[in-house]
Amino acid sequence: MRSRTPDRLCAEAVELARQAAVEMVGPETVGAHLGARADADRVVTHSFECLDAAYRGWYWAVTVARAPRAKNVTVDEAVLLPGDEAVLAPQWVPWSERLRPGDMGPGDLLPTGADDPRLEPGWSGEDEPAPNSAIAEAAQEEVVLTDPHIQPAPARAQIGSVAEELGMARPRVLSRLGLHLAAERWDSAYGAQTPMAQAAPANCDTCGFLVPIGGSLGQAFGVCGNEFGPADGQVVAFGYGCGGHSEAAVLPAPPTPSELILDETVVEPLQLHPDRTGGSVEPDAPTEELGHA
């Protein structure tokens, strides 16, 4: 391995390198010579201080070289490079990676690529045979032979109605990857491993406030309908839970008072008490037992 000792003629060409930097940017921004390093055989890069206040910590790098057995040194290139203390712009990140949930505002549009792995084509009917094709007519004849009293509808109409009912009659629907990503997000926010769920008295799958959702995700998720719960209106996993569970603390129903029974068939005699003259005191009017329980 050859030594990278700077070539003597190229290392001595400091003024040639400085003149190249001055011709490129002007003398007011080229400062003192900072050193030279060997890039290859007979190739040396000279560094000069950058005096431009907008590029503090940067330096001018001028590369010079000479041909084998030649004594003339020529300039290869001159560039501005950042030093160890230079202020650099942050690494560029595509917008699709910078975007975070909640960044969208009113009027913002979020484009999705045609090959977005989270989506897949829905049912458009393009793959189905035409109603008057041989395949469609054969399928209708098979149904007629099974039950001649039934007049079958075209296959396109049958599949189209089913696809529309299942929510598949859209240009694109969630792919398996899109479903998994959505399930992971929902479970991380309102799932069984959250602190709220760990301290809950019961899970959402037994809560009366859980609103079911359709599709395959409806087998593990629902929407919370408890206005006092921490996840009201949010998609929650069946394993999630909170203190607002419908059966967590059921208040006993207040006791119902017994119905008043009025008995008018029994008459109870009243004991008369004597007065001071030795006679008896008659009541002003006959008294009947009005209420008897």
Short mmCIF file of C-alpha atoms in Angstrom, two decimals:
data_model
loop_
_atom_site.label_atom_id
_atom_site.label_comp_id
_atom_site.label_asym_id
_atom_site.label_seq_id
_atom_site.Cartn_x
_atom_site.Cartn_y
_atom_site.Cartn_z
CA MET A 1 0.00 0.00 0.00
CA ARG A 2 1.53 3.30 -1.06
CA SER A 3 2.06 6.10 1.43
CA ARG A 4 -0.27 9.06 1.16
CA THR A 5 2.44 11.62 1.63
CA PRO A 6 1.43 14.76 -0.30
CA ASP A 7 3.21 15.24 -3.58
CA ARG A 8 5.84 17.94 -3.11
CA LEU A 9 4.99 20.02 -6.19
CA CYS A 10 1.25 19.81 -5.54
CA ALA A 11 1.71 20.64 -1.83
CA GLU A 12 3.76 23.71 -2.73
CA ALA A 13 1.04 25.01 -5.10
CA VAL A 14 -0.71 26.97 -2.34
CA GLU A 15 -0.93 30.23 -4.28
CA LEU A 16 -2.29 28.42 -7.34
CA ALA A 17 -5.03 26.91 -5.22
CA ARG A 18 -5.78 30.25 -3.53
CA GLN A 19 -6.02 32.03 -6.87
CA ALA A 20 -8.54 29.41 -8.04
CA ALA A 21 -10.71 30.04 -4.96
CA VAL A 22 -10.43 33.81 -5.35
CA GLU A 23 -11.46 33.66 -8.99
CA MET A 24 -14.51 31.60 -8.02
CA VAL A 25 -15.87 33.65 -5.05
CA GLY A 26 -13.75 36.78 -4.69
CA PRO A 27 -10.87 37.69 -2.34
CA GLU A 28 -13.09 38.90 0.53
CA THR A 29 -14.31 35.39 1.42
CA VAL A 30 -11.04 33.40 1.11
CA GLY A 31 -9.02 33.36 4.32
CA ALA A 32 -5.86 31.74 5.61
CA HIS A 33 -4.47 28.47 4.35
CA LEU A 34 -5.54 25.69 6.72
CA GLY A 35 -3.49 22.79 5.36
CA ALA A 36 -3.16 20.21 2.61
CA ARG A 37 -3.94 16.50 2.37
CA ALA A 38 -3.06 13.86 -0.19
CA ASP A 39 -6.07 12.36 -1.95
CA ALA A 40 -4.07 10.13 -4.30
CA ASP A 41 -0.71 10.02 -6.07
CA ARG A 42 0.06 13.55 -7.27
CA VAL A 43 -3.39 14.73 -6.12
CA VAL A 44 -3.54 17.19 -3.18
CA THR A 45 -6.44 19.21 -1.73
CA HIS A 46 -5.68 22.60 -0.15
CA SER A 47 -8.06 24.04 2.48
CA PHE A 48 -8.69 27.76 3.01
CA GLU A 49 -10.74 29.45 5.68
CA CYS A 50 -14.15 30.74 4.59
CA LEU A 51 -14.74 34.32 5.74
CA ASP A 52 -18.40 34.46 4.67
CA ALA A 53 -20.49 35.04 7.81
CA ALA A 54 -23.30 32.92 6.40
CA TYR A 55 -21.00 29.86 6.26
CA ARG A 56 -19.33 29.89 9.65
CA GLY A 57 -17.30 26.72 10.15
CA TRP A 58 -17.06 25.94 6.43
CA TYR A 59 -13.86 25.99 4.33
CA TRP A 60 -12.80 26.23 0.69
CA ALA A 61 -11.30 23.03 -0.72
CA VAL A 62 -9.20 23.35 -3.89
CA THR A 63 -7.85 20.15 -5.42
CA VAL A 64 -4.71 20.32 -7.58
CA ALA A 65 -2.89 17.56 -9.48
CA ARG A 66 -0.13 16.89 -11.96
CA ALA A 67 0.48 14.20 -14.55
CA PRO A 68 3.26 11.60 -14.11
CA ARG A 69 6.74 13.02 -14.80
CA ALA A 70 5.15 16.44 -15.35
CA LYS A 71 6.16 19.53 -13.40
CA ASN A 72 3.09 21.66 -14.17
CA VAL A 73 0.39 21.58 -11.48
CA THR A 74 -3.20 22.19 -12.57
CA VAL A 75 -6.46 22.84 -10.68
CA ASP A 76 -9.03 20.05 -10.66
CA GLU A 77 -11.91 21.59 -8.70
CA ALA A 78 -12.79 24.13 -6.00
CA VAL A 79 -15.72 23.59 -3.64
CA LEU A 80 -17.09 24.79 -0.31
CA LEU A 81 -17.22 22.04 2.32
CA PRO A 82 -18.53 21.93 5.91
CA GLY A 83 -16.08 21.67 8.77
CA ASP A 84 -16.51 20.00 12.15
CA GLU A 85 -18.32 23.04 13.59
CA ALA A 86 -20.35 23.91 10.50
CA VAL A 87 -24.09 24.43 10.78
CA LEU A 88 -25.76 21.91 8.48
CA ALA A 89 -29.31 21.61 7.29
CA PRO A 90 -31.16 18.59 8.70
CA GLN A 91 -31.19 15.47 6.57
CA TRP A 92 -34.00 15.61 4.04
CA VAL A 93 -36.85 13.26 4.84
CA PRO A 94 -39.69 12.58 2.36
CA TRP A 95 -43.03 14.11 3.32
CA SER A 96 -44.59 10.66 3.56
CA GLU A 97 -42.19 9.85 6.39
CA ARG A 98 -42.48 13.26 8.08
CA LEU A 99 -46.27 13.16 8.25
CA ARG A 100 -47.69 12.29 11.66
CA PRO A 101 -51.25 11.63 12.83
CA GLY A 102 -52.99 14.92 13.53
CA ASP A 103 -50.88 16.99 11.10
CA MET A 104 -53.71 17.40 8.59
CA GLY A 105 -55.84 20.51 8.86
CA PRO A 106 -58.96 21.84 7.14
CA GLY A 107 -58.46 21.97 3.38
CA ASP A 108 -55.34 19.75 3.37
CA LEU A 109 -55.17 16.93 0.84
CA LEU A 110 -53.27 13.72 1.57
CA PRO A 111 -52.43 11.89 -1.68
CA THR A 112 -52.04 8.12 -1.75
CA GLY A 113 -49.84 6.38 -4.27
CA ALA A 114 -51.27 4.09 -6.88
CA ASP A 115 -49.15 1.27 -5.43
CA ASP A 116 -49.86 2.05 -1.75
CA PRO A 117 -49.43 -1.34 0.00
CA ARG A 118 -52.17 -0.45 2.48
CA LEU A 119 -54.79 -0.52 -0.30
CA GLU A 120 -55.92 -3.00 -2.91
CA PRO A 121 -58.44 -2.76 -5.74
CA GLY A 122 -62.10 -3.17 -4.83
CA TRP A 123 -64.68 -5.00 -6.91
CA SER A 124 -65.38 -3.15 -10.16
CA GLY A 125 -67.05 -5.90 -12.17
CA GLU A 126 -64.41 -5.80 -14.89
CA ASP A 127 -63.41 -9.42 -14.24
CA GLU A 128 -66.98 -10.67 -14.46
CA PRO A 129 -68.33 -12.05 -17.75
CA ALA A 130 -70.75 -9.88 -19.69
CA PRO A 131 -74.46 -10.74 -19.24
CA ASN A 132 -74.73 -11.96 -22.83
CA SER A 133 -71.49 -13.95 -22.86
CA ALA A 134 -71.33 -17.72 -23.15
CA ILE A 135 -70.09 -18.10 -19.57
CA ALA A 136 -72.92 -16.00 -18.12
CA GLU A 137 -75.55 -17.83 -20.22
CA ALA A 138 -74.19 -21.21 -19.08
CA ALA A 139 -74.43 -20.12 -15.43
CA GLN A 140 -78.04 -18.99 -15.94
CA GLU A 141 -78.97 -22.25 -17.67
CA GLU A 142 -77.55 -24.21 -14.74
CA VAL A 143 -79.76 -22.31 -12.30
CA VAL A 144 -82.82 -22.79 -14.51
CA LEU A 145 -82.22 -26.53 -14.71
CA THR A 146 -82.05 -26.69 -10.93
CA ASP A 147 -85.39 -24.91 -10.50
CA PRO A 148 -87.21 -24.02 -13.75
CA HIS A 149 -89.68 -21.79 -11.89
CA ILE A 150 -86.94 -19.35 -10.82
CA GLN A 151 -85.84 -16.71 -13.26
CA PRO A 152 -82.26 -15.93 -12.22
CA ALA A 153 -80.86 -12.43 -12.24
CA PRO A 154 -77.70 -11.70 -14.23
CA ALA A 155 -74.53 -12.74 -12.44
CA ARG A 156 -73.18 -9.19 -12.63
CA ALA A 157 -76.19 -7.84 -10.72
CA GLN A 158 -75.95 -10.57 -8.09
CA ILE A 159 -72.26 -10.03 -7.35
CA GLY A 160 -72.59 -6.25 -7.58
CA SER A 161 -75.31 -6.13 -4.95
CA VAL A 162 -73.32 -8.38 -2.61
CA ALA A 163 -70.16 -6.32 -3.12
CA GLU A 164 -72.06 -3.12 -2.40
CA GLU A 165 -73.57 -4.59 0.74
CA LEU A 166 -70.16 -5.68 1.99
CA GLY A 167 -68.62 -2.29 1.24
CA MET A 168 -66.38 -3.67 -1.50
CA ALA A 169 -67.88 -1.69 -4.39
CA ARG A 170 -65.20 1.01 -4.12
CA PRO A 171 -62.18 1.73 -6.31
CA ARG A 172 -59.82 0.57 -3.53
CA VAL A 173 -60.24 -1.09 -0.14
CA LEU A 174 -57.89 -1.90 2.71
CA SER A 175 -55.42 -4.64 1.93
CA ARG A 176 -54.33 -7.24 4.46
CA LEU A 177 -51.35 -5.03 5.31
CA GLY A 178 -53.62 -2.02 5.74
CA LEU A 179 -55.88 -3.99 8.07
CA HIS A 180 -52.94 -5.15 10.17
CA LEU A 181 -51.51 -1.62 10.43
CA ALA A 182 -54.88 -0.22 11.51
CA ALA A 183 -55.30 -2.98 14.08
CA GLU A 184 -51.82 -2.30 15.50
CA ARG A 185 -52.51 1.44 15.82
CA TRP A 186 -55.87 0.94 17.49
CA ASP A 187 -54.56 -1.72 19.84
CA SER A 188 -51.59 0.41 20.90
CA ALA A 189 -53.90 3.36 21.69
CA TYR A 190 -56.86 1.53 23.22
CA GLY A 191 -55.76 -2.06 23.75
CA ALA A 192 -55.31 -4.59 26.49
CA GLN A 193 -51.73 -3.48 27.31
CA THR A 194 -52.59 0.14 28.14
CA PRO A 195 -52.48 1.26 31.79
CA MET A 196 -56.21 2.05 31.71
CA ALA A 197 -57.06 -1.48 30.59
CA GLN A 198 -54.73 -3.05 33.15
CA ALA A 199 -56.59 -1.29 35.98
CA ALA A 200 -60.09 -1.81 34.57
CA PRO A 201 -62.59 -4.06 36.37
CA ALA A 202 -63.69 -5.72 33.11
CA ASN A 203 -63.04 -5.67 29.36
CA CYS A 204 -64.95 -3.90 26.62
CA ASP A 205 -66.25 -7.11 25.08
CA THR A 206 -68.71 -7.40 27.99
CA CYS A 207 -69.58 -3.69 28.20
CA GLY A 208 -73.01 -2.51 27.21
CA PHE A 209 -71.59 0.75 25.83
CA LEU A 210 -69.60 -1.03 23.11
CA VAL A 211 -70.95 -0.32 19.61
CA PRO A 212 -70.14 -3.14 17.15
CA ILE A 213 -68.46 -2.40 13.82
CA GLY A 214 -68.60 -4.38 10.57
CA GLY A 215 -65.92 -6.04 8.53
CA SER A 216 -63.15 -8.33 9.66
CA LEU A 217 -61.90 -5.80 12.22
CA GLY A 218 -65.28 -6.07 13.93
CA GLN A 219 -64.12 -9.41 15.33
CA ALA A 220 -61.68 -7.65 17.67
CA PHE A 221 -62.72 -3.98 17.82
CA GLY A 222 -65.73 -1.79 18.48
CA VAL A 223 -66.57 1.86 19.20
CA CYS A 224 -66.96 3.16 22.74
CA GLY A 225 -70.34 4.83 23.31
CA ASN A 226 -69.87 5.96 26.92
CA GLU A 227 -69.77 9.75 26.99
CA PHE A 228 -68.04 9.69 30.39
CA GLY A 229 -65.39 7.16 29.36
CA PRO A 230 -61.84 8.09 28.28
CA ALA A 231 -62.37 6.54 24.81
CA ASP A 232 -65.81 7.89 23.90
CA GLY A 233 -66.20 7.77 20.12
CA GLN A 234 -62.89 5.92 19.67
CA VAL A 235 -62.23 2.47 18.25
CA VAL A 236 -61.30 0.21 21.18
CA ALA A 237 -60.08 -3.37 21.32
CA PHE A 238 -62.22 -5.96 23.02
CA GLY A 239 -59.41 -6.38 25.56
CA TYR A 240 -59.51 -2.69 26.51
CA GLY A 241 -61.42 -1.51 29.53
CA CYS A 242 -61.99 1.39 31.89
CA GLY A 243 -63.83 2.28 35.07
CA GLY A 244 -66.89 3.25 33.04
CA HIS A 245 -67.76 -0.38 32.27
CA SER A 246 -71.51 -0.84 32.24
CA GLU A 247 -71.31 -3.65 34.82
CA ALA A 248 -68.45 -2.30 36.93
CA ALA A 249 -70.59 -0.82 39.72
CA VAL A 250 -74.30 -1.37 39.19
CA LEU A 251 -76.40 0.63 41.65
CA PRO A 252 -79.16 -1.39 43.31
CA ALA A 253 -82.65 -0.42 42.29
CA PRO A 254 -84.54 1.58 44.98
CA PRO A 255 -87.09 -0.48 46.92
CA THR A 256 -90.63 -0.24 45.59
CA PRO A 257 -93.18 0.63 48.31
CA SER A 258 -95.98 -1.87 48.75
CA GLU A 259 -99.34 -1.00 47.32
CA LEU A 260 -101.91 0.43 49.74
CA ILE A 261 -104.72 -2.05 50.40
CA LEU A 262 -108.10 -0.57 51.29
CA ASP A 263 -110.38 -3.02 53.11
CA GLU A 264 -114.00 -1.76 53.44
CA THR A 265 -115.57 -5.07 54.46
CA VAL A 266 -114.45 -5.23 58.07
CA VAL A 267 -115.96 -3.09 60.87
CA GLU A 268 -114.16 -3.02 64.14
CA PRO A 269 -116.10 -1.82 67.23
CA LEU A 270 -114.54 0.96 69.30
CA GLN A 271 -114.33 0.71 73.09
CA LEU A 272 -116.40 3.53 74.63
CA HIS A 273 -114.99 5.19 77.75
CA PRO A 274 -117.27 6.46 80.58
CA ASP A 275 -117.62 10.15 81.32
CA ARG A 276 -117.41 11.81 84.73
CA THR A 277 -121.15 11.41 85.50
CA GLY A 278 -120.89 7.67 85.28
CA GLY A 279 -122.61 7.38 81.93
CA SER A 280 -121.09 6.48 78.68
CA VAL A 281 -119.89 8.77 76.04
CA GLU A 282 -121.22 8.01 72.57
CA PRO A 283 -119.09 8.99 69.68
CA ASP A 284 -120.33 11.79 67.49
CA ALA A 285 -120.60 9.44 64.56
CA PRO A 286 -120.01 5.74 63.92
CA THR A 287 -116.39 5.06 63.24
CA GLU A 288 -115.37 2.37 60.77
CA GLU A 289 -112.00 0.92 60.09
CA LEU A 290 -111.05 2.67 56.86
CA GLY A 291 -107.75 1.07 56.34
CA HIS A 292 -106.63 -2.40 57.16
CA ALA A 293 -103.35 -3.85 56.10
#
